[in-house]
């Protein structure tokens, strides 16, 4: 209990900065968080393998989801606090970006309709391209090609979203249009960050902006998953 309390205090120190990078809380109770779903969720699943931990894990999972919804970025702050308390030096935004291409069921639309299959595929391609940024950013020619590939992948996601035609979608048009606008704003912000990078060389800001773009991509997928189910 004392260690958890310490982690929480340390995490609060990081909250202001990580709130800028994350913020994937959205409509219809959707929670999009790389820290929660790519790092913490696998730990929860592993713990659930032992029956004695099942009830506690379910409580923890629910608590973290609610906390992340109320305070976007809290899970990343919590992880940062844990790492600091343990004396582990990790560039968390970079690490999360590298892990962002891993599948999480909550971000996969379950419908077998071609339009949703295509949206899943295009979104995954975007996330995979973004996840390679840390390996390519120091090589200018590779990174420039990566930027072009990401721009093309963003367009593909938007095209896939625009191609979705389903009677049920009309009922939620306002929610979906809002999510799309947020995704577009995030992609433009990412583009602006890239322009600044070639002036100031701040790779950390690129990682943060890419993570934000991926979170908004995941939030978009999660909403379509909920509505189409």
Short mmCIF file of C-alpha atoms in Angstrom, two decimals:
data_model
loop_
_atom_site.label_atom_id
_atom_site.label_comp_id
_atom_site.label_asym_id
_atom_site.label_seq_id
_atom_site.Cartn_x
_atom_site.Cartn_y
_atom_site.Cartn_z
CA UNK A 1 0.00 0.00 0.00
CA UNK A 2 2.84 2.39 0.87
CA UNK A 3 4.52 1.71 -2.46
CA UNK A 4 1.30 2.36 -4.39
CA UNK A 5 0.89 5.62 -2.47
CA UNK A 6 4.45 6.61 -3.37
CA UNK A 7 3.86 5.79 -7.01
CA UNK A 8 0.71 7.91 -7.01
CA UNK A 9 2.53 10.92 -5.55
CA UNK A 10 5.33 10.59 -8.09
CA UNK A 11 2.84 10.14 -10.91
CA UNK A 12 1.10 13.39 -10.02
CA UNK A 13 4.36 15.21 -10.70
CA UNK A 14 4.19 14.07 -14.31
CA UNK A 15 0.50 14.71 -14.88
CA UNK A 16 0.77 18.15 -16.48
CA UNK A 17 3.20 17.06 -19.21
CA UNK A 18 1.57 13.74 -20.02
CA UNK A 19 -1.88 15.30 -20.24
CA UNK A 20 -0.58 17.12 -23.33
CA UNK A 21 0.48 13.86 -24.96
CA UNK A 22 -2.56 11.81 -24.16
CA UNK A 23 -6.17 12.77 -23.84
CA UNK A 24 -7.82 9.85 -25.50
CA UNK A 25 -10.90 9.91 -23.34
CA UNK A 26 -13.88 10.20 -25.49
CA UNK A 27 -17.50 9.78 -26.41
CA UNK A 28 -19.57 6.78 -25.34
CA UNK A 29 -17.21 5.98 -22.47
CA UNK A 30 -14.34 5.15 -24.81
CA UNK A 31 -10.92 5.11 -23.17
CA UNK A 32 -7.89 5.17 -25.48
CA UNK A 33 -4.60 4.92 -23.61
CA UNK A 34 -1.41 3.20 -24.74
CA UNK A 35 -0.13 3.06 -21.17
CA UNK A 36 -3.32 1.39 -19.95
CA UNK A 37 -3.93 -1.04 -22.79
CA UNK A 38 -0.44 -1.81 -24.11
CA UNK A 39 1.46 -1.94 -20.80
CA UNK A 40 -0.93 -2.38 -17.85
CA UNK A 41 -3.53 -4.62 -19.51
CA UNK A 42 -1.05 -7.45 -20.31
CA UNK A 43 0.01 -7.34 -16.65
CA UNK A 44 -3.63 -7.64 -15.57
CA UNK A 45 -4.13 -10.59 -17.91
CA UNK A 46 -1.05 -12.34 -16.53
CA UNK A 47 -2.20 -11.82 -12.95
CA UNK A 48 -5.67 -13.16 -13.77
CA UNK A 49 -4.06 -16.51 -14.59
CA UNK A 50 -4.02 -17.09 -10.83
CA UNK A 51 -7.57 -17.44 -9.55
CA UNK A 52 -6.80 -15.75 -6.23
CA UNK A 53 -6.05 -12.48 -8.03
CA UNK A 54 -9.04 -12.36 -10.39
CA UNK A 55 -11.35 -10.23 -8.23
CA UNK A 56 -8.56 -7.81 -7.29
CA UNK A 57 -7.43 -7.46 -10.91
CA UNK A 58 -10.95 -6.74 -12.10
CA UNK A 59 -11.22 -4.00 -9.48
CA UNK A 60 -7.86 -2.56 -10.53
CA UNK A 61 -8.72 -2.66 -14.22
CA UNK A 62 -11.99 -0.83 -13.62
CA UNK A 63 -10.31 1.73 -11.34
CA UNK A 64 -7.56 2.52 -13.84
CA UNK A 65 -10.06 2.85 -16.70
CA UNK A 66 -12.24 5.24 -14.69
CA UNK A 67 -9.21 7.24 -13.56
CA UNK A 68 -7.88 7.50 -17.10
CA UNK A 69 -11.27 8.62 -18.35
CA UNK A 70 -11.45 11.36 -15.72
CA UNK A 71 -7.79 12.36 -16.03
CA UNK A 72 -6.34 11.61 -19.50
CA UNK A 73 -2.69 10.61 -19.21
CA UNK A 74 -2.94 9.39 -15.62
CA UNK A 75 -1.87 5.83 -16.50
CA UNK A 76 1.25 7.11 -18.23
CA UNK A 77 1.92 9.30 -15.19
CA UNK A 78 1.52 6.26 -12.96
CA UNK A 79 4.02 4.27 -15.05
CA UNK A 80 6.45 7.19 -15.00
CA UNK A 81 6.13 7.27 -11.20
CA UNK A 82 6.77 3.53 -10.94
CA UNK A 83 9.86 3.75 -13.12
CA UNK A 84 11.20 6.72 -11.18
CA UNK A 85 10.61 5.01 -7.85
CA UNK A 86 12.45 1.92 -9.06
CA UNK A 87 15.32 3.98 -10.48
CA UNK A 88 14.69 2.74 -14.03
CA UNK A 89 15.71 5.20 -16.74
CA UNK A 90 13.30 4.80 -19.65
CA UNK A 91 12.10 7.30 -22.22
CA UNK A 92 8.44 6.45 -21.67
CA UNK A 93 6.97 8.32 -24.69
CA UNK A 94 9.49 6.57 -26.95
CA UNK A 95 8.83 3.19 -25.35
CA UNK A 96 5.06 3.56 -25.71
CA UNK A 97 5.46 4.63 -29.33
CA UNK A 98 7.46 1.50 -30.08
CA UNK A 99 4.72 -0.61 -28.46
CA UNK A 100 1.85 1.20 -30.15
CA UNK A 101 1.62 -1.21 -33.08
CA UNK A 102 0.59 -4.10 -30.84
CA UNK A 103 -3.03 -5.15 -31.16
CA UNK A 104 -5.50 -4.58 -28.36
CA UNK A 105 -8.97 -6.09 -28.67
CA UNK A 106 -10.67 -2.86 -27.60
CA UNK A 107 -9.26 -1.12 -30.67
CA UNK A 108 -10.29 -3.77 -33.21
CA UNK A 109 -13.72 -3.44 -34.83
CA UNK A 110 -15.31 -6.87 -34.63
CA UNK A 111 -17.61 -6.55 -37.63
CA UNK A 112 -16.68 -8.60 -40.69
CA UNK A 113 -18.20 -6.04 -43.06
CA UNK A 114 -15.61 -5.05 -45.66
CA UNK A 115 -15.76 -1.37 -44.74
CA UNK A 116 -14.82 -2.09 -41.13
CA UNK A 117 -12.18 -4.65 -42.09
CA UNK A 118 -10.60 -1.97 -44.28
CA UNK A 119 -10.71 0.62 -41.51
CA UNK A 120 -9.02 -1.83 -39.11
CA UNK A 121 -6.34 -2.56 -41.70
CA UNK A 122 -5.62 1.09 -42.54
CA UNK A 123 -5.49 2.14 -38.89
CA UNK A 124 -3.09 -0.69 -38.06
CA UNK A 125 -0.85 0.35 -40.95
CA UNK A 126 -0.75 3.92 -39.62
CA UNK A 127 0.16 2.75 -36.13
CA UNK A 128 2.89 0.45 -37.46
CA UNK A 129 4.45 3.30 -39.44
CA UNK A 130 4.36 5.61 -36.41
CA UNK A 131 5.89 2.94 -34.18
CA UNK A 132 9.00 2.90 -36.37
CA UNK A 133 9.70 6.62 -35.85
CA UNK A 134 12.22 6.10 -33.00
CA UNK A 135 14.33 3.85 -35.25
CA UNK A 136 14.23 6.20 -38.23
CA UNK A 137 14.30 9.71 -36.80
CA UNK A 138 18.09 9.97 -36.66
CA UNK A 139 18.45 9.02 -40.34
CA UNK A 140 17.20 12.02 -42.30
CA UNK A 141 16.48 10.22 -45.59
CA UNK A 142 14.69 7.34 -43.83
CA UNK A 143 12.73 9.73 -41.66
CA UNK A 144 11.63 11.86 -44.60
CA UNK A 145 10.33 8.71 -46.31
CA UNK A 146 8.64 7.69 -43.06
CA UNK A 147 6.91 11.08 -42.90
CA UNK A 148 5.59 10.61 -46.43
CA UNK A 149 4.40 7.09 -45.56
CA UNK A 150 2.62 8.34 -42.43
CA UNK A 151 0.94 11.17 -44.35
CA UNK A 152 -0.32 8.63 -46.88
CA UNK A 153 -1.50 6.31 -44.07
CA UNK A 154 -3.42 9.17 -42.41
CA UNK A 155 -5.18 9.86 -45.72
CA UNK A 156 -5.99 6.15 -46.04
CA UNK A 157 -7.59 6.13 -42.57
CA UNK A 158 -9.69 9.18 -43.40
CA UNK A 159 -10.75 7.62 -46.72
CA UNK A 160 -11.72 4.43 -44.88
CA UNK A 161 -13.74 6.43 -42.35
CA UNK A 162 -15.52 8.31 -45.13
CA UNK A 163 -16.31 5.01 -46.87
CA UNK A 164 -18.17 3.63 -43.86
CA UNK A 165 -21.83 3.51 -44.78
CA UNK A 166 -24.11 1.84 -42.31
CA UNK A 167 -27.66 2.77 -41.20
CA UNK A 168 -26.63 2.51 -37.55
CA UNK A 169 -23.84 5.05 -38.14
CA UNK A 170 -26.35 7.77 -39.05
CA UNK A 171 -27.78 7.65 -35.55
CA UNK A 172 -24.37 8.54 -34.15
CA UNK A 173 -23.30 10.95 -36.87
CA UNK A 174 -22.58 13.81 -34.44
CA UNK A 175 -20.34 11.67 -32.25
CA UNK A 176 -18.49 10.18 -35.20
CA UNK A 177 -18.03 13.52 -36.94
CA UNK A 178 -16.57 14.93 -33.73
CA UNK A 179 -14.12 12.03 -33.44
CA UNK A 180 -13.10 12.51 -37.05
CA UNK A 181 -12.48 16.23 -36.50
CA UNK A 182 -10.31 15.45 -33.46
CA UNK A 183 -8.34 12.92 -35.50
CA UNK A 184 -7.80 15.48 -38.26
CA UNK A 185 -6.67 18.11 -35.75
CA UNK A 186 -4.27 15.61 -34.23
CA UNK A 187 -2.80 14.78 -37.64
CA UNK A 188 -2.30 18.48 -38.37
CA UNK A 189 -0.68 18.98 -34.99
CA UNK A 190 1.66 16.08 -35.76
CA UNK A 191 2.57 17.73 -39.06
CA UNK A 192 3.30 21.02 -37.27
CA UNK A 193 5.48 19.19 -34.75
CA UNK A 194 7.49 17.63 -37.57
CA UNK A 195 8.13 21.05 -39.07
CA UNK A 196 9.39 22.30 -35.72
CA UNK A 197 11.59 19.22 -35.32
CA UNK A 198 13.61 20.13 -38.39
CA UNK A 199 14.29 23.48 -36.73
CA UNK A 200 14.91 22.51 -33.11
CA UNK A 201 15.76 18.80 -33.34
CA UNK A 202 13.52 17.94 -30.38
CA UNK A 203 12.70 14.27 -30.98
CA UNK A 204 10.78 13.97 -27.70
CA UNK A 205 8.07 16.29 -28.98
CA UNK A 206 7.75 14.12 -32.10
CA UNK A 207 7.28 11.02 -29.93
CA UNK A 208 4.64 12.78 -27.82
CA UNK A 209 2.75 14.05 -30.87
CA UNK A 210 2.88 10.64 -32.56
CA UNK A 211 1.52 9.01 -29.41
CA UNK A 212 -1.30 11.53 -29.34
CA UNK A 213 -2.12 10.76 -32.99
CA UNK A 214 -2.19 7.03 -32.23
CA UNK A 215 -4.42 7.54 -29.20
CA UNK A 216 -6.91 9.48 -31.32
CA UNK A 217 -6.73 6.76 -33.97
CA UNK A 218 -7.49 4.15 -31.31
CA UNK A 219 -10.34 6.25 -29.91
CA UNK A 220 -11.81 6.45 -33.40
CA UNK A 221 -11.61 2.67 -33.78
CA UNK A 222 -13.05 2.08 -30.31
CA UNK A 223 -16.11 4.20 -31.03
CA UNK A 224 -16.78 2.40 -34.31
CA UNK A 225 -16.36 -0.90 -32.46
CA UNK A 226 -18.93 0.08 -29.82
CA UNK A 227 -21.44 1.47 -32.31
CA UNK A 228 -21.12 -1.40 -34.82
CA UNK A 229 -21.50 -4.14 -32.21
#
